[in-house]
Short mmCIF file of C-alpha atoms and ligand atoms in Angstrom, two decimals:
data_model
loop_
_atom_site.label_atom_id
_atom_site.label_comp_id
_atom_site.label_asym_id
_atom_site.label_seq_id
_atom_site.Cartn_x
_atom_site.Cartn_y
_atom_site.Cartn_z
CA MET A 16 63.64 110.03 82.29
CA LYS A 17 65.17 108.45 85.40
CA THR A 18 68.77 107.34 85.34
CA PHE A 19 70.22 104.21 86.95
CA TYR A 20 73.57 102.58 87.55
CA ILE A 21 74.06 98.89 88.25
CA GLU A 22 77.07 96.99 89.54
CA THR A 23 77.12 93.21 89.62
CA PHE A 24 79.03 90.84 91.89
CA GLY A 25 79.23 87.06 91.79
CA CYS A 26 78.52 84.40 89.25
CA GLN A 27 77.29 84.27 85.66
CA MET A 28 73.75 83.73 86.89
CA ASN A 29 74.01 87.09 88.60
CA ALA A 30 75.60 88.71 85.56
CA HIS A 31 72.74 87.47 83.43
CA ASP A 32 70.13 88.47 86.01
CA SER A 33 71.56 91.98 85.77
CA GLU A 34 71.17 91.88 81.99
CA LYS A 35 67.51 91.05 82.51
CA VAL A 36 67.09 93.71 85.19
CA VAL A 37 68.64 96.29 82.86
CA GLY A 38 66.31 95.18 80.07
CA THR A 39 63.33 95.46 82.39
CA LEU A 40 64.33 98.92 83.62
CA VAL A 41 64.98 100.21 80.12
CA GLY A 42 61.60 98.81 79.14
CA GLN A 43 60.10 100.93 81.93
CA GLY A 44 61.71 104.10 80.59
CA TYR A 45 64.83 104.23 82.76
CA ARG A 46 68.22 105.10 81.25
CA GLN A 47 71.47 103.37 82.27
CA VAL A 48 74.50 105.52 83.09
CA PRO A 49 78.11 104.35 83.50
CA THR A 50 78.86 105.68 87.01
CA PRO A 51 76.90 105.93 90.24
CA ASP A 52 77.66 109.67 90.42
CA ASP A 53 75.31 110.46 87.55
CA ALA A 54 72.59 108.04 88.64
CA GLU A 55 69.39 108.68 90.52
CA LEU A 56 68.95 104.97 91.19
CA VAL A 57 71.93 102.86 92.22
CA PHE A 58 71.56 99.06 92.06
CA TYR A 59 73.94 96.52 93.52
CA ASN A 60 73.34 92.96 92.42
CA THR A 61 75.09 91.06 95.15
CA CYS A 62 76.74 87.73 95.94
CA SER A 63 76.94 86.01 99.32
CA ILE A 64 78.71 82.79 98.39
CA ARG A 65 81.61 83.64 100.70
CA ASP A 66 81.90 86.25 103.41
CA ARG A 67 84.30 88.39 101.37
CA ALA A 68 81.81 88.63 98.51
CA GLU A 69 79.08 89.69 100.90
CA GLN A 70 81.18 92.42 102.46
CA LYS A 71 81.74 94.11 99.10
CA VAL A 72 78.25 95.53 98.87
CA PHE A 73 78.43 96.99 102.35
CA HIS A 74 81.73 98.68 101.43
CA ARG A 75 80.06 100.18 98.40
CA LEU A 76 77.05 101.35 100.39
CA ASP A 77 79.31 102.83 103.08
CA GLN A 78 80.91 105.08 100.49
CA PHE A 79 77.54 106.72 99.96
CA LYS A 80 76.46 106.99 103.58
CA ARG A 81 77.12 110.72 103.58
CA ASP A 82 77.16 111.90 100.00
CA GLY A 83 74.40 109.70 98.62
CA LYS A 84 71.71 112.30 99.19
CA GLY A 85 69.13 112.46 96.44
CA LYS A 86 69.94 108.97 95.24
CA THR A 87 67.89 105.83 95.71
CA PHE A 88 69.84 102.70 96.62
CA ALA A 89 68.68 99.20 95.80
CA VAL A 90 70.23 95.89 96.88
CA LEU A 91 69.41 92.92 94.67
CA GLY A 92 70.53 89.31 94.54
CA CYS A 93 71.85 86.91 97.11
CA VAL A 94 72.76 89.31 99.92
CA ALA A 95 69.33 90.90 99.53
CA GLN A 96 67.64 87.52 99.90
CA GLN A 97 69.89 86.44 102.74
CA GLU A 98 69.78 89.60 104.85
CA GLY A 99 66.33 90.80 103.84
CA GLU A 100 65.03 93.84 105.67
CA LYS A 101 68.04 93.78 108.02
CA ILE A 102 69.78 95.64 105.19
CA PHE A 103 67.60 98.67 105.95
CA GLU A 104 69.12 98.72 109.45
CA LYS A 105 72.71 98.13 108.34
CA ALA A 106 72.46 100.67 105.54
CA PRO A 107 69.57 103.08 106.25
CA HIS A 108 69.97 104.83 102.91
CA VAL A 109 68.82 101.68 101.07
CA SER A 110 65.22 101.85 99.85
CA LEU A 111 64.75 98.64 97.90
CA VAL A 112 65.76 95.08 98.68
CA CYS A 113 64.88 92.30 96.26
CA GLY A 114 66.03 88.69 95.86
CA SER A 115 66.36 87.01 92.47
CA ALA A 116 63.23 84.87 92.92
CA SER A 117 61.18 88.10 93.12
CA TYR A 118 62.59 90.02 90.16
CA ASN A 119 59.28 89.62 88.33
CA ARG A 120 57.99 92.12 90.85
CA LEU A 121 60.68 94.76 90.25
CA PRO A 122 58.56 97.06 88.04
CA GLU A 123 55.83 97.05 90.68
CA LEU A 124 58.31 97.71 93.51
CA LEU A 125 59.77 100.65 91.59
CA VAL A 126 56.32 102.11 91.13
CA GLN A 127 55.78 101.85 94.90
CA LEU A 128 59.02 103.77 95.46
CA GLU A 129 58.08 106.44 92.95
CA THR A 130 54.67 106.88 94.50
CA GLY A 131 56.10 107.63 97.89
CA SER A 132 56.95 104.39 99.69
CA ARG A 133 60.19 104.85 101.54
CA ARG A 134 61.16 101.20 101.72
CA VAL A 135 60.07 98.25 99.64
CA ALA A 136 61.15 94.62 99.62
CA GLY A 137 60.64 91.59 97.38
CA LEU A 138 61.81 88.58 99.33
CA SER A 139 59.39 85.79 98.60
CA LEU A 140 61.01 82.52 97.54
CA ASP A 141 57.85 80.58 96.83
CA THR A 142 57.42 81.68 93.25
CA GLU A 143 56.85 78.95 90.68
CA ASP A 144 58.00 81.27 87.92
CA THR A 145 61.32 82.04 86.37
CA PHE A 146 62.38 85.59 85.58
CA GLU A 147 61.66 85.78 81.87
CA THR A 148 61.84 89.10 80.15
CA PRO A 149 61.70 89.93 76.47
CA PHE A 150 64.23 92.74 76.93
CA ALA A 151 67.45 91.25 78.38
CA ARG A 152 70.24 93.65 77.48
CA ARG A 153 73.26 91.58 76.44
CA ASP A 154 76.67 92.76 77.62
CA ASN A 155 78.88 90.35 75.72
CA PRO A 156 78.79 90.75 71.94
CA HIS A 157 79.97 87.20 71.32
CA ARG A 158 78.40 84.99 73.94
CA ALA A 159 74.79 85.16 75.10
CA TYR A 160 73.51 83.61 78.30
CA ILE A 161 70.28 81.65 78.49
CA THR A 162 68.79 80.72 81.86
CA ILE A 163 67.35 77.20 81.74
CA ILE A 164 66.79 76.55 85.44
CA GLU A 165 66.73 78.77 88.51
CA GLY A 166 67.25 77.86 92.16
CA CYS A 167 68.74 74.75 93.73
CA ASP A 168 67.21 71.76 95.48
CA LYS A 169 70.47 70.35 96.84
CA SER A 170 71.62 71.08 100.37
CA CYS A 171 75.39 71.14 100.30
CA ALA A 172 76.35 71.82 103.89
CA TYR A 173 78.48 74.91 103.12
CA CYS A 174 76.25 76.61 100.56
CA VAL A 175 73.88 79.59 100.84
CA VAL A 176 72.46 79.23 97.35
CA PRO A 177 69.41 77.11 98.25
CA PHE A 178 68.50 79.89 100.68
CA THR A 179 69.26 82.81 98.38
CA ARG A 180 67.85 81.47 95.13
CA GLY A 181 65.07 79.23 96.35
CA PRO A 182 63.82 75.92 94.95
CA GLU A 183 64.49 74.70 91.42
CA ARG A 184 62.30 75.99 88.60
CA SER A 185 62.99 74.88 85.02
CA ARG A 186 61.87 76.79 81.94
CA THR A 187 60.02 74.94 79.21
CA GLY A 188 62.20 73.46 76.51
CA GLN A 189 60.28 75.44 73.88
CA SER A 190 60.97 78.79 75.55
CA VAL A 191 64.68 77.91 75.84
CA LEU A 192 64.75 76.91 72.16
CA ALA A 193 62.88 80.06 71.13
CA GLU A 194 65.43 82.20 72.94
CA ALA A 195 68.31 80.25 71.39
CA ARG A 196 66.85 80.72 67.90
CA GLN A 197 66.27 84.40 68.51
CA LEU A 198 69.88 84.84 69.69
CA ALA A 199 71.19 82.98 66.64
CA ASP A 200 69.07 85.27 64.42
CA MET A 201 70.58 88.27 66.19
CA GLY A 202 74.03 87.01 65.21
CA TYR A 203 75.23 85.26 68.35
CA SER A 204 77.12 82.11 67.49
CA GLU A 205 77.81 81.09 71.08
CA VAL A 206 75.32 80.59 73.89
CA GLN A 207 75.81 79.46 77.44
CA LEU A 208 73.02 77.64 79.24
CA LEU A 209 72.84 78.71 82.86
CA GLY A 210 71.60 77.29 86.12
CA GLN A 211 72.82 76.51 89.62
CA ASN A 212 72.51 72.87 88.65
CA VAL A 213 71.81 72.55 84.94
CA ASN A 214 71.98 68.76 85.13
CA SER A 215 68.75 68.56 87.08
CA TYR A 216 66.93 70.49 84.34
CA ARG A 217 63.52 68.98 83.60
CA ASP A 218 61.22 70.51 81.01
CA PRO A 219 57.94 71.22 82.83
CA SER A 220 55.93 70.84 79.60
CA PRO A 221 54.59 67.42 78.53
CA ALA A 222 57.72 66.86 76.40
CA ALA A 223 59.58 66.51 79.75
CA TRP A 224 63.06 66.79 78.22
CA ASP A 225 65.93 66.13 80.56
CA PHE A 226 69.14 68.11 80.29
CA ALA A 227 70.76 65.85 77.69
CA ALA A 228 67.64 66.12 75.50
CA LEU A 229 67.67 69.89 75.84
CA LEU A 230 71.35 69.94 74.86
CA ARG A 231 70.64 67.90 71.73
CA HIS A 232 67.86 70.27 70.70
CA VAL A 233 69.85 73.45 71.32
CA ALA A 234 72.81 71.95 69.45
CA GLN A 235 70.65 71.79 66.32
CA VAL A 236 69.58 75.44 66.29
CA PRO A 237 70.80 76.81 62.94
CA GLY A 238 73.49 79.46 63.32
CA LEU A 239 74.81 78.35 66.70
CA ARG A 240 78.42 77.15 66.60
CA ARG A 241 79.15 76.84 70.30
CA VAL A 242 76.92 75.81 73.18
CA ARG A 243 78.29 75.86 76.72
CA PHE A 244 76.64 75.17 80.03
CA THR A 245 77.28 75.80 83.69
CA THR A 246 77.11 74.63 86.47
CA SER A 247 76.99 70.88 86.78
CA HIS A 248 76.48 68.76 89.89
CA PRO A 249 78.19 65.34 89.82
CA ARG A 250 75.18 63.60 91.34
CA ASP A 251 72.97 64.58 88.37
CA PHE A 252 75.68 64.42 85.71
CA VAL A 253 74.59 61.33 83.77
CA LYS A 254 76.44 59.56 80.98
CA ASP A 255 73.88 60.68 78.40
CA ILE A 256 75.20 64.25 78.78
CA VAL A 257 78.67 63.08 77.79
CA ASP A 258 77.17 61.12 74.89
CA ALA A 259 75.39 64.24 73.67
CA ILE A 260 78.65 66.20 73.74
CA ASP A 261 80.34 63.44 71.80
CA GLU A 262 77.55 63.42 69.19
CA TYR A 263 77.32 67.17 68.58
CA PRO A 264 80.56 69.12 68.07
CA VAL A 265 78.50 72.29 68.58
CA LEU A 266 78.37 71.29 72.25
CA CYS A 267 81.70 72.59 73.53
CA ASN A 268 84.13 70.01 74.82
CA HIS A 269 84.46 71.58 78.23
CA VAL A 270 82.71 70.52 81.42
CA HIS A 271 82.95 72.31 84.74
CA LEU A 272 82.28 69.59 87.30
CA PRO A 273 82.83 70.88 90.84
CA VAL A 274 84.22 68.14 93.08
CA GLN A 275 84.86 70.26 96.24
CA SER A 276 86.98 67.53 97.88
CA GLY A 277 88.74 64.33 96.91
CA SER A 278 87.89 62.67 100.22
CA THR A 279 84.68 60.65 100.41
CA ARG A 280 84.58 61.36 104.14
CA MET A 281 84.55 65.11 103.44
CA LEU A 282 82.07 64.74 100.56
CA ASP A 283 79.79 63.01 103.00
CA ALA A 284 80.18 65.79 105.57
CA MET A 285 79.52 68.33 102.82
CA GLN A 286 76.32 66.44 101.87
CA ARG A 287 77.45 66.24 98.26
CA LEU A 288 75.63 62.96 97.56
CA TYR A 289 78.50 61.21 95.73
CA THR A 290 81.69 59.40 96.63
CA ARG A 291 85.15 59.96 95.21
CA GLU A 292 84.71 56.76 93.16
CA GLU A 293 81.38 57.89 91.72
CA TYR A 294 82.91 61.22 90.79
CA LEU A 295 85.87 59.51 89.12
CA ARG A 296 83.51 57.37 87.08
CA ARG A 297 82.14 60.56 85.54
CA ILE A 298 85.68 61.67 84.78
CA GLU A 299 86.30 58.32 83.05
CA TRP A 300 83.24 58.85 80.83
CA MET A 301 84.66 62.18 79.73
CA LYS A 302 88.14 60.81 79.15
CA ALA A 303 86.72 58.11 76.88
CA THR A 304 85.15 60.47 74.33
CA ARG A 305 86.36 60.98 70.76
CA ARG A 306 86.91 64.70 71.25
CA PRO A 307 89.01 65.40 74.34
CA ILE A 308 86.81 67.16 76.91
CA ALA A 309 88.50 69.81 79.05
CA ILE A 310 87.51 69.34 82.68
CA THR A 311 87.55 72.08 85.32
CA THR A 312 86.46 72.05 88.93
CA ASP A 313 85.97 73.86 92.22
CA ILE A 314 87.81 72.85 95.41
CA ILE A 315 87.02 73.94 98.95
CA VAL A 316 89.85 73.57 101.47
CA GLY A 317 89.40 73.69 105.22
CA PHE A 318 85.83 72.50 105.51
CA PRO A 319 85.18 71.71 109.22
CA GLY A 320 86.85 68.48 110.21
CA GLU A 321 89.14 68.27 107.16
CA THR A 322 92.22 66.39 108.31
CA GLU A 323 95.67 66.46 106.76
CA GLU A 324 94.82 63.04 105.33
CA ASP A 325 91.57 64.29 103.71
CA PHE A 326 93.56 67.12 102.24
CA GLU A 327 96.25 64.79 100.86
CA VAL A 328 93.54 62.74 99.21
CA THR A 329 92.28 65.89 97.47
CA LEU A 330 95.80 66.59 96.19
CA ASP A 331 95.92 63.03 94.93
CA LEU A 332 92.65 63.58 93.07
CA LEU A 333 94.18 66.58 91.29
CA ASP A 334 97.10 64.38 90.21
CA HIS A 335 94.72 61.72 89.01
CA VAL A 336 92.24 63.87 87.06
CA LYS A 337 94.71 66.48 85.81
CA TYR A 338 92.15 69.26 85.47
CA ASP A 339 92.52 71.93 82.81
CA SER A 340 91.93 74.51 85.51
CA ILE A 341 90.42 74.82 88.96
CA PHE A 342 88.92 77.41 91.26
CA GLY A 343 90.15 76.94 94.81
CA PHE A 344 88.41 78.43 97.86
CA LYS A 345 88.93 78.55 101.57
CA TYR A 346 85.81 77.38 103.38
CA SER A 347 83.78 80.36 104.56
CA ARG A 348 81.01 80.02 107.16
CA ARG A 349 77.66 81.11 105.78
CA PRO A 350 74.44 82.01 107.56
CA ASN A 351 71.66 79.40 107.67
CA THR A 352 73.83 76.63 106.24
CA PRO A 353 74.02 73.17 107.86
CA ALA A 354 77.81 73.47 108.31
CA LEU A 355 77.54 76.69 110.29
CA THR A 356 77.27 74.90 113.60
CA LEU A 357 79.84 72.16 112.96
CA GLY A 358 82.72 71.88 115.39
CA ASP A 359 86.34 71.42 114.39
CA GLN A 360 86.67 74.58 112.33
CA ILE A 361 90.04 74.81 110.59
CA PRO A 362 92.17 77.83 111.54
CA GLU A 363 92.45 80.54 108.90
CA GLU A 364 96.25 80.17 108.52
CA GLU A 365 95.83 76.46 107.89
CA LYS A 366 93.21 77.11 105.21
CA THR A 367 95.57 79.61 103.62
CA ARG A 368 98.37 77.07 103.66
CA ARG A 369 96.23 74.34 102.11
CA LEU A 370 94.90 76.63 99.42
CA ALA A 371 98.41 77.69 98.44
CA ILE A 372 99.48 74.05 98.14
CA VAL A 373 96.45 73.19 96.01
CA LEU A 374 97.03 76.11 93.67
CA GLU A 375 100.74 75.39 93.35
CA LYS A 376 100.12 71.75 92.49
CA GLN A 377 97.47 72.71 89.97
CA ARG A 378 99.78 75.25 88.34
CA ALA A 379 102.32 72.52 87.65
CA ILE A 380 99.57 70.30 86.22
CA GLN A 381 98.39 73.07 83.91
CA ILE A 382 101.91 73.76 82.63
CA GLU A 383 102.22 70.10 81.73
CA ARG A 384 98.73 69.81 80.22
CA ASN A 385 98.93 72.98 78.18
CA ALA A 386 102.38 72.04 76.82
CA ALA A 387 100.72 69.07 75.11
CA TYR A 388 98.83 71.51 72.86
CA VAL A 389 101.98 72.93 71.26
CA GLY A 390 101.94 72.05 67.56
CA SER A 391 98.18 71.45 67.38
CA VAL A 392 95.72 73.65 65.45
CA GLU A 393 92.73 74.90 67.43
CA GLU A 394 89.63 76.71 66.26
CA CYS A 395 89.20 79.97 68.14
CA LEU A 396 86.39 82.41 68.53
CA VAL A 397 88.13 85.80 68.50
CA GLU A 398 87.01 87.70 71.60
CA GLY A 399 89.41 90.62 71.82
CA PHE A 400 92.57 92.39 70.73
CA ASN A 401 95.45 93.28 73.04
CA ARG A 402 96.94 96.58 71.83
CA ALA A 403 99.99 96.28 74.08
CA THR A 404 101.11 92.98 72.58
CA GLY A 405 99.46 93.23 69.16
CA GLN A 406 97.84 89.86 69.79
CA TRP A 407 94.31 88.74 69.18
CA ILE A 408 92.60 86.98 72.07
CA GLY A 409 90.92 83.75 71.05
CA ARG A 410 88.93 81.15 72.93
CA THR A 411 88.95 77.48 72.08
CA SER A 412 85.97 75.15 72.37
CA GLN A 413 87.69 73.79 75.49
CA HIS A 414 87.48 77.33 76.91
CA LYS A 415 91.22 77.89 76.82
CA THR A 416 92.55 81.35 76.07
CA LEU A 417 94.71 81.31 72.95
CA ASN A 418 96.51 84.57 72.16
CA PHE A 419 97.73 84.81 68.61
CA LEU A 420 99.37 86.94 66.00
CA ARG A 421 98.11 87.32 62.48
CA PRO A 422 101.05 88.81 60.63
CA GLY A 423 100.48 91.13 57.71
CA ARG A 424 96.71 91.23 58.01
CA ASP A 425 94.98 93.66 60.28
CA GLN A 426 91.34 93.22 59.42
CA ASP A 427 88.91 93.07 62.26
CA LEU A 428 88.61 89.49 63.45
CA LEU A 429 86.38 90.11 66.46
CA GLY A 430 83.57 87.59 66.63
CA ARG A 431 85.04 85.44 63.86
CA TYR A 432 86.27 81.85 64.02
CA VAL A 433 89.85 81.24 62.95
CA ASP A 434 92.32 78.35 63.10
CA VAL A 435 95.39 78.93 65.21
CA ARG A 436 98.54 76.83 65.48
CA VAL A 437 99.70 76.67 69.09
CA THR A 438 103.39 77.57 69.39
CA ARG A 439 103.77 78.24 73.13
CA ALA A 440 102.00 77.27 76.33
CA GLY A 441 101.90 78.73 79.83
CA PRO A 442 99.99 77.70 82.92
CA ASN A 443 96.96 79.83 82.11
CA SER A 444 96.94 80.33 78.38
CA LEU A 445 98.26 79.24 75.02
CA ALA A 446 99.88 81.36 72.31
CA GLY A 447 100.13 80.82 68.60
CA GLU A 448 99.77 81.99 65.03
CA CYS A 449 96.72 82.16 62.87
CA VAL A 450 96.87 79.75 59.96
CA ASN A 451 94.03 81.14 57.86
N1 5AD B 516 82.95 78.58 101.34
C1 5AD B 516 83.87 78.43 100.37
N2 5AD B 516 83.58 78.16 99.09
C2 5AD B 516 82.28 77.99 98.78
N3 5AD B 516 81.68 77.69 97.62
C3 5AD B 516 80.36 77.65 97.83
N4 5AD B 516 80.07 77.91 99.11
C4 5AD B 516 81.26 78.12 99.74
C5 5AD B 516 81.64 78.43 101.06
N5 5AD B 516 80.74 78.55 102.04
C6 5AD B 516 82.40 77.43 96.38
C7 5AD B 516 82.13 76.03 95.86
C8 5AD B 516 81.23 76.29 94.68
C9 5AD B 516 81.73 77.61 94.20
C10 5AD B 516 80.80 78.35 93.33
O1 5AD B 516 81.98 78.33 95.39
O2 5AD B 516 83.37 75.48 95.44
O3 5AD B 516 81.32 75.28 93.71
FE1 SF4 B 517 77.00 84.39 94.52
FE2 SF4 B 517 75.96 81.95 94.56
FE3 SF4 B 517 74.37 84.01 94.49
FE4 SF4 B 517 75.83 83.40 92.33
S1 SF4 B 517 74.18 82.19 93.28
S2 SF4 B 517 75.56 85.39 93.19
S3 SF4 B 517 77.71 82.67 93.33
S4 SF4 B 517 75.75 83.47 96.13
#
């Protein structure tokens, strides 16, 4: 029996792809081992969203340049798709390169390797299929991922994803529902629907559900208590999605809606297909619901041509929306992307300065927002236990971390839902005491 090791970089889509790859390999008779040292096959499932992410895989591969003899190295994911067979030149000890749109071919590529091919590649992007496998091996005991759409048809000027993951392909609503039901039967109470742009989901079967319709159906699967989804694109984020969340408490009251910039001028340059005002309208929909929806976002600072004024307008947006949390990034030039050739690149130190200002402002906003939860009782899914502090680690529907004590009772709470009274709040988490 052949052994393999896999390390995953990047987003949840990648994490879930790895779960499917593991399932596929195990189905083929391979056995997973916890370190590369013991493995005959070493897989890296890579990310190329920013340059730093891309460099990680080459660091890893470099470590094995000399002492990797006898092992087979495989590069999967976004760097594989982006760099293709150039990887064989950069890292001659790599034997397999395969992008996510070609994972259906992995078993066949592995057979080619075993039967003597020295180098094999799966780099086609023109598949109509999604990577569906009956064997996904689930890493998280509490939350299961379900892919609903692969690829991306947008062309944001900074982004490699349309090149690394290919065009959009939606799964049928029935296959998504079947997977959700199966996961609920297996005991998962929380699922997360995944896609680069879940909002543009469109059931390819005659039912032709849009994303809101899919949400309503998944929300009614018996046994599921929490349904999350990521990632949204403001252009395709219609009011009906917010209505569905408001109708079904099973749909978590958290939306990650990446804005990237608060300046319409920058949004235009980024080819985001919405204005600041259109984005804010979506925020208003969410602020008008019965259950308060937590809103999080992504911000890119230092996109080419971003002036001090554009930047100020982004800071003003943060003040206006008061996000529950944000991810902030310095713009990173990516191969093939429309922005690659733009003039007026912002110096690195200036990007660093702007990012620090954004994060500092957001920290103050989070302290203020989280403080408002003190005194309230929140339902938590218990996801862990911190031995050092004796606290359980809970997660609210809004996706906030709520650490709590449960005095006098030490039974295992993992995977259970409990009510917790919030007694303290910090910028990144809440703390409290279990009330049941
Ligand atoms: N540079 C910096 N950040 C980027 N992102 C995507 N591409 C780039 C890039 N070239 C950020 C966006 C996106 C998140 C996943 O990563 O904010 O929403
Ligand atoms: Fe990284 Fe984007 Fe690929 Fe996810 S889709 S792994 S974030 S490049």
